[in-house]
């Protein structure tokens, strides 16, 4: 009967419903709402941050999907009328997060394993001012600004063709890669093709370059529309040609898009151009959909675009991880750590098959490369690749934790660890801590709980007299003996 009062039977995990609806004119406001919902639905998998504001006060939102140290960066809507790239990237976040949560594969890709290894950073809408203008026109804008924008638009009130930001700057001609020799540029602010007075003049471009430097991605993909083509080269070093073209060929085979042949004197100014030139890493521009001319891609094409690009992020994440791991240096360590759940022990770093099963135990950690760890276990010496929460240094503590709502108990300290059960509101003894996680002792055993959902209390101390030394020392308060009437 005691266990009945402490535990609630764990129910089956329900698959999350779709949050993103791409079959609509996908506006900045809708995108912002969907990002907030995704971050709330998957708090330990999806997070959001603002890189700063556009010239007209809209946030440049960046979304992190995944938990790994290696970084893939995807972005969309550098060009206003190309807003379907934003809904494509948002659909990608939604779909991958659902697959991670439910632990299901997409095609040949183990989504949970990939997103434990890689963090995919996504800026779905680099040009929120321009997208809003393209979709809504000048409605609600001050009369003088509306008049200026109409002038930039060739005195037309139809802004569906608008490509620039609301300053008339073409953001994908603003990056400092052969900026001075960009071809087909107009000399004044316009709905398209104005490169500005200097590279990086647009705040949006400055924010993108600063963000790229901060997250240091191994691979980048900029989504544009339209034409079903892939740009993969910008004065690429000969030592990188085979690597970058091999990836481009897989992307072409996956999407059905054509590769654009390298030019001897490319025009430049684009994000992909700058990334390849600055970092010497694989960078791609993918132009989705049938060629639409000076217009947005019709909504009826989205289902086809999605089927062509659904696995692009996963393949690119896989390549990102391989490139990142290869660059990591071995760190030699000598420390004991606790393996809290079963994992595989491999003879070689990077192996994915042929391992032997390790059960929870104390391991001697010898070395680390990337997220692989060389250990001495009871079963022998080898390499492990533990998923989040399985390998930890546990701080021994003595405390109690109180939670006023039912709380989930886990086999090891990770939100996506197998759930044991639900504990009813109560106070439990705590014997260990790792980060925000607490090891709780219950009549049913020791389980991990999320300390963010509990109130931790320490033993109360008071000053007591040491009769031998004649001095006062701190000591734990002992409960007074019960008085029998």
Coordinates of C-alpha atoms in Angstrom, one line a residue, residues 114-455:
X114 CA 22.3 12.4 -34.8
X115 CA 20.8 15.2 -32.7
X116 CA 22.8 13.9 -29.6
X117 CA 25.9 14.4 -31.7
X118 CA 25.1 17.6 -33.6
X119 CA 23.4 20.9 -32.8
X120 CA 21.6 22.3 -35.9
X121 CA 21.4 26.1 -35.6
X122 CA 18.8 27.6 -37.9
X123 CA 18.0 31.2 -38.7
X124 CA 14.7 30.7 -40.7
X125 CA 14.2 34.3 -41.7
X126 CA 17.4 36.4 -42.2
X127 CA 15.3 39.3 -43.7
X128 CA 12.1 39.7 -41.6
X129 CA 11.5 43.3 -42.8
X130 CA 11.7 42.4 -46.4
X131 CA 9.5 39.3 -46.0
X132 CA 6.8 41.3 -44.3
X133 CA 6.9 43.9 -47.1
X134 CA 6.8 41.3 -49.8
X135 CA 3.8 39.6 -48.2
X136 CA 1.8 42.6 -46.8
X137 CA 2.9 45.6 -48.9
X138 CA 3.1 49.0 -47.3
X139 CA -0.1 48.8 -45.3
X140 CA 0.4 50.4 -41.9
X141 CA 3.7 52.1 -42.8
X142 CA 4.2 55.9 -42.5
X143 CA 3.3 57.7 -45.7
X144 CA 6.9 58.9 -46.4
X145 CA 8.4 55.4 -45.9
X146 CA 5.7 53.9 -48.1
X147 CA 6.4 56.4 -50.8
X148 CA 10.2 55.7 -50.6
X149 CA 9.6 52.0 -50.9
X150 CA 7.3 52.4 -53.9
X151 CA 10.1 54.4 -55.5
X152 CA 12.6 51.5 -54.8
X153 CA 10.0 49.2 -56.3
X154 CA 9.8 51.0 -59.7
X155 CA 6.8 53.0 -58.5
X156 CA 4.8 49.8 -58.3
X157 CA 2.4 49.0 -55.4
X158 CA 2.9 45.2 -56.0
X159 CA 5.6 44.1 -53.6
X160 CA 5.3 40.4 -54.1
X161 CA 8.5 40.6 -56.2
X162 CA 10.4 42.4 -53.5
X163 CA 13.8 40.8 -52.8
X164 CA 15.8 43.3 -50.7
X165 CA 15.5 44.4 -47.1
X166 CA 13.4 47.5 -46.3
X167 CA 16.4 49.7 -46.9
X168 CA 16.6 48.5 -50.5
X169 CA 19.8 46.4 -49.8
X170 CA 20.1 42.9 -51.3
X171 CA 21.4 41.0 -48.3
X172 CA 22.9 38.2 -50.3
X173 CA 25.1 40.8 -52.1
X174 CA 26.4 42.3 -48.9
X175 CA 28.9 39.7 -47.7
X176 CA 32.7 40.6 -48.1
X177 CA 33.5 37.9 -50.7
X178 CA 34.5 39.6 -54.0
X179 CA 32.1 42.4 -53.1
X180 CA 33.8 45.0 -55.2
X181 CA 33.4 43.0 -58.4
X182 CA 29.8 41.8 -58.0
X183 CA 28.2 41.8 -61.4
X184 CA 24.7 42.9 -62.5
X185 CA 24.4 45.3 -59.5
X186 CA 22.2 48.4 -59.6
X187 CA 23.8 51.6 -58.2
X188 CA 20.9 52.7 -56.0
X189 CA 18.5 51.2 -53.4
X190 CA 16.0 48.9 -55.2
X191 CA 13.7 45.9 -54.8
X192 CA 16.7 43.7 -55.9
X193 CA 20.4 43.6 -56.8
X194 CA 21.6 46.7 -54.9
X195 CA 24.8 45.7 -53.1
X196 CA 25.1 48.9 -51.0
X197 CA 28.0 51.3 -50.4
X198 CA 30.2 48.7 -48.5
X199 CA 30.1 45.1 -47.5
X200 CA 28.3 44.4 -44.2
X201 CA 26.4 47.7 -44.4
X202 CA 23.1 45.9 -43.6
X203 CA 22.6 45.1 -39.8
X204 CA 21.2 41.7 -40.8
X205 CA 24.4 40.8 -42.5
X206 CA 26.6 41.9 -39.6
X207 CA 24.4 39.8 -37.2
X208 CA 24.8 36.8 -39.5
X209 CA 28.6 37.1 -39.7
X210 CA 28.9 37.6 -35.9
X211 CA 26.7 34.7 -35.2
X212 CA 28.6 32.4 -37.6
X213 CA 31.9 33.3 -35.9
X214 CA 30.3 32.5 -32.5
X215 CA 28.8 29.1 -33.4
X216 CA 31.7 28.1 -35.6
X217 CA 29.8 25.6 -37.9
X218 CA 31.4 22.8 -39.9
X219 CA 28.9 23.0 -42.7
X220 CA 26.4 25.7 -43.8
X221 CA 23.4 25.6 -46.1
X222 CA 21.6 28.8 -47.3
X223 CA 18.2 28.1 -48.7
X224 CA 16.9 30.3 -51.6
X225 CA 14.3 30.0 -54.3
X226 CA 13.9 29.2 -57.1
X227 CA 15.3 26.9 -59.8
X228 CA 16.1 23.5 -58.3
X229 CA 19.9 24.1 -58.4
X230 CA 22.7 23.8 -55.9
X231 CA 25.7 26.1 -55.7
X232 CA 28.7 24.5 -53.9
X233 CA 31.9 26.2 -55.0
X234 CA 33.4 29.7 -54.5
X235 CA 37.1 29.8 -55.4
X236 CA 37.3 26.6 -53.3
X237 CA 40.8 25.4 -52.5
X238 CA 41.9 22.5 -54.5
X239 CA 42.5 20.5 -51.3
X240 CA 38.8 20.9 -50.5
X241 CA 37.3 20.3 -53.9
X242 CA 36.7 16.5 -53.6
X243 CA 35.3 16.8 -50.1
X244 CA 32.8 19.6 -51.0
X245 CA 31.8 18.2 -54.3
X246 CA 31.2 14.7 -52.8
X247 CA 28.7 16.3 -50.4
X248 CA 27.1 18.3 -53.2
X249 CA 26.6 15.2 -55.3
X250 CA 24.7 13.5 -52.5
X251 CA 22.6 16.6 -51.9
X252 CA 21.8 16.7 -55.7
X253 CA 20.9 13.0 -55.7
X254 CA 18.7 13.5 -52.6
X255 CA 16.8 16.5 -53.9
X256 CA 16.9 15.9 -57.7
X257 CA 18.5 19.3 -58.1
X258 CA 21.3 20.1 -60.5
X259 CA 24.8 21.2 -59.5
X260 CA 26.0 24.5 -60.8
X261 CA 29.4 24.3 -62.4
X262 CA 32.1 26.4 -60.8
X263 CA 33.0 29.7 -62.5
X264 CA 36.5 31.0 -63.0
X265 CA 35.5 34.4 -61.8
X266 CA 32.4 34.1 -59.7
X267 CA 30.4 37.2 -58.8
X268 CA 30.3 36.7 -55.0
X269 CA 28.7 38.7 -52.2
X270 CA 26.6 35.8 -50.9
X271 CA 26.6 34.1 -47.5
X272 CA 27.8 30.8 -49.0
X273 CA 30.6 32.6 -50.9
X274 CA 31.8 34.4 -47.7
X275 CA 31.6 31.2 -45.6
X276 CA 33.7 29.2 -48.0
X277 CA 36.2 32.0 -48.4
X278 CA 36.4 32.8 -44.7
X279 CA 36.4 29.3 -43.2
X280 CA 37.5 26.9 -46.0
X281 CA 34.6 24.6 -45.1
X282 CA 31.7 23.1 -47.1
X283 CA 29.0 25.8 -47.8
X284 CA 26.0 25.4 -50.1
X285 CA 23.2 27.4 -51.6
X286 CA 20.2 25.3 -52.4
X287 CA 17.6 26.9 -54.7
X288 CA 14.2 25.1 -54.1
X289 CA 11.3 24.7 -56.4
X290 CA 10.5 25.2 -60.1
X291 CA 11.8 28.5 -61.4
X292 CA 9.3 31.2 -60.3
X293 CA 10.9 34.3 -61.8
X294 CA 10.4 37.5 -59.8
X295 CA 7.9 36.0 -57.5
X296 CA 7.4 33.8 -54.5
X297 CA 7.0 30.0 -55.0
X298 CA 3.3 29.0 -55.2
X299 CA 2.1 27.2 -52.1
X300 CA 1.0 24.2 -54.1
X301 CA 4.7 23.3 -54.6
X302 CA 5.5 23.0 -50.9
X303 CA 4.7 19.3 -50.6
X304 CA 7.1 18.5 -53.4
X305 CA 9.8 20.8 -52.0
X306 CA 9.4 19.1 -48.6
X307 CA 9.8 15.6 -49.9
X308 CA 12.9 16.7 -51.8
X309 CA 14.5 18.3 -48.8
X310 CA 13.2 16.4 -45.8
X311 CA 16.4 14.5 -45.2
X312 CA 18.8 17.3 -46.2
X313 CA 19.3 18.5 -42.6
X314 CA 20.0 14.9 -41.4
X315 CA 22.5 14.0 -44.1
X316 CA 24.3 17.4 -43.5
X317 CA 24.3 16.8 -39.8
X318 CA 25.9 13.4 -40.4
X319 CA 28.6 15.0 -42.5
X320 CA 29.0 17.8 -39.9
X321 CA 29.7 15.3 -37.1
X322 CA 32.3 13.4 -39.2
X323 CA 34.2 16.5 -40.1
X324 CA 34.1 17.8 -36.5
X325 CA 35.2 14.6 -34.9
X326 CA 38.1 14.2 -37.2
X327 CA 39.4 17.6 -36.1
X328 CA 39.2 17.0 -32.4
X329 CA 42.4 16.4 -30.5
X330 CA 42.8 13.6 -27.9
X331 CA 42.7 14.8 -24.3
X332 CA 44.3 12.5 -21.8
X333 CA 42.5 12.2 -18.5
X334 CA 42.7 10.1 -15.3
X335 CA 39.5 10.2 -13.4
X336 CA 36.7 8.0 -12.2
X337 CA 33.2 8.4 -13.6
X338 CA 29.9 6.6 -13.1
X339 CA 28.3 4.8 -16.0
X340 CA 24.7 5.1 -15.1
X341 CA 23.1 3.1 -17.9
X342 CA 24.2 0.4 -20.3
X343 CA 26.2 1.3 -23.4
X344 CA 28.6 -0.3 -25.9
X345 CA 32.3 -0.7 -25.5
X346 CA 34.3 -0.6 -28.8
X347 CA 37.9 -1.5 -29.6
X348 CA 38.2 1.5 -31.8
X349 CA 37.1 5.1 -31.6
X350 CA 34.2 5.8 -34.0
X351 CA 33.1 2.2 -34.3
X352 CA 29.3 1.6 -34.7
X353 CA 29.2 -2.2 -34.6
X354 CA 31.0 -5.1 -32.9
X355 CA 31.0 -3.7 -29.4
X356 CA 30.3 -5.5 -26.1
X357 CA 27.7 -4.4 -23.7
X358 CA 28.7 -2.5 -20.6
X359 CA 26.4 -2.5 -17.5
X360 CA 26.3 0.4 -15.0
X361 CA 29.6 0.6 -13.1
X362 CA 32.4 2.9 -12.1
X363 CA 34.8 3.5 -14.9
X364 CA 38.4 4.8 -15.1
X365 CA 38.4 7.4 -17.9
X366 CA 41.7 7.4 -19.8
X367 CA 41.2 9.8 -22.6
X368 CA 38.6 11.8 -24.6
X369 CA 38.3 12.8 -28.2
X370 CA 35.2 14.9 -29.1
X371 CA 32.3 13.1 -27.5
X372 CA 34.1 9.7 -27.5
X373 CA 35.6 8.5 -24.2
X374 CA 38.3 5.8 -23.7
X375 CA 37.7 3.9 -20.5
X376 CA 39.0 1.0 -18.5
X377 CA 36.0 -1.1 -17.5
X378 CA 35.6 -4.4 -15.8
X379 CA 35.2 -5.9 -19.3
X380 CA 38.4 -4.3 -20.6
X381 CA 39.9 -1.2 -22.3
X382 CA 38.0 0.5 -25.1
X383 CA 36.0 3.5 -26.3
X384 CA 32.4 4.4 -25.5
X385 CA 30.1 7.0 -27.0
X386 CA 27.5 7.6 -24.3
X387 CA 24.3 9.4 -25.0
X388 CA 23.5 12.4 -22.7
X389 CA 23.3 11.6 -19.0
X390 CA 24.8 8.2 -19.1
X391 CA 28.3 9.1 -18.0
X392 CA 28.7 11.5 -15.0
X393 CA 30.7 12.5 -12.0
X394 CA 28.1 12.4 -9.2
X395 CA 28.4 14.8 -6.3
X396 CA 27.5 13.1 -3.1
X397 CA 25.2 15.2 -1.0
X398 CA 22.8 14.8 1.9
X399 CA 19.6 16.7 1.5
X400 CA 15.9 16.5 0.9
X401 CA 13.8 17.5 -2.1
X402 CA 10.2 18.5 -2.0
X403 CA 7.9 18.6 -5.0
X404 CA 4.3 19.7 -4.9
X405 CA 3.2 18.2 -8.2
X406 CA 3.7 14.7 -9.6
X407 CA 7.2 14.3 -11.0
X408 CA 8.8 11.9 -13.4
X409 CA 11.5 9.5 -12.2
X410 CA 14.2 8.5 -14.7
X411 CA 16.7 5.6 -14.9
X412 CA 19.5 8.1 -15.4
X413 CA 19.7 12.0 -15.5
X414 CA 18.3 12.9 -18.8
X415 CA 14.9 14.0 -19.9
X416 CA 14.9 11.5 -22.7
X417 CA 16.1 8.6 -20.5
X418 CA 13.6 5.7 -20.0
X419 CA 11.0 6.8 -17.6
X420 CA 10.6 4.6 -14.5
X421 CA 7.4 6.0 -13.2
X422 CA 5.8 9.2 -11.7
X423 CA 6.3 10.1 -8.1
X424 CA 3.3 11.7 -6.3
X425 CA 3.9 15.0 -4.4
X426 CA 6.2 14.2 -1.5
X427 CA 9.5 14.9 0.2
X428 CA 12.4 12.5 -0.7
X429 CA 15.9 12.0 0.5
X430 CA 18.6 13.1 -2.0
X431 CA 22.0 11.3 -2.0
X432 CA 23.6 12.6 -5.2
X433 CA 23.5 15.5 -7.7
X434 CA 24.7 16.0 -11.3
X435 CA 24.0 19.4 -12.8
X436 CA 20.4 20.1 -12.2
X437 CA 19.6 16.5 -11.6
X438 CA 19.0 14.8 -8.2
X439 CA 19.4 11.2 -7.1
X440 CA 16.3 10.5 -5.0
X441 CA 15.9 7.7 -2.5
X442 CA 12.4 6.2 -2.4
X443 CA 11.0 2.9 -1.0
X444 CA 10.9 1.7 -4.6
X445 CA 14.7 2.4 -5.2
X446 CA 17.0 5.2 -6.2
X447 CA 15.8 7.2 -9.2
X448 CA 16.8 10.5 -10.9
X449 CA 14.5 13.5 -10.8
X450 CA 14.7 16.9 -12.5
X451 CA 15.9 19.2 -9.7
X452 CA 14.3 22.2 -11.5
X453 CA 11.0 20.8 -10.5
X454 CA 11.8 20.3 -6.9
X455 CA 12.8 22.4 -3.9

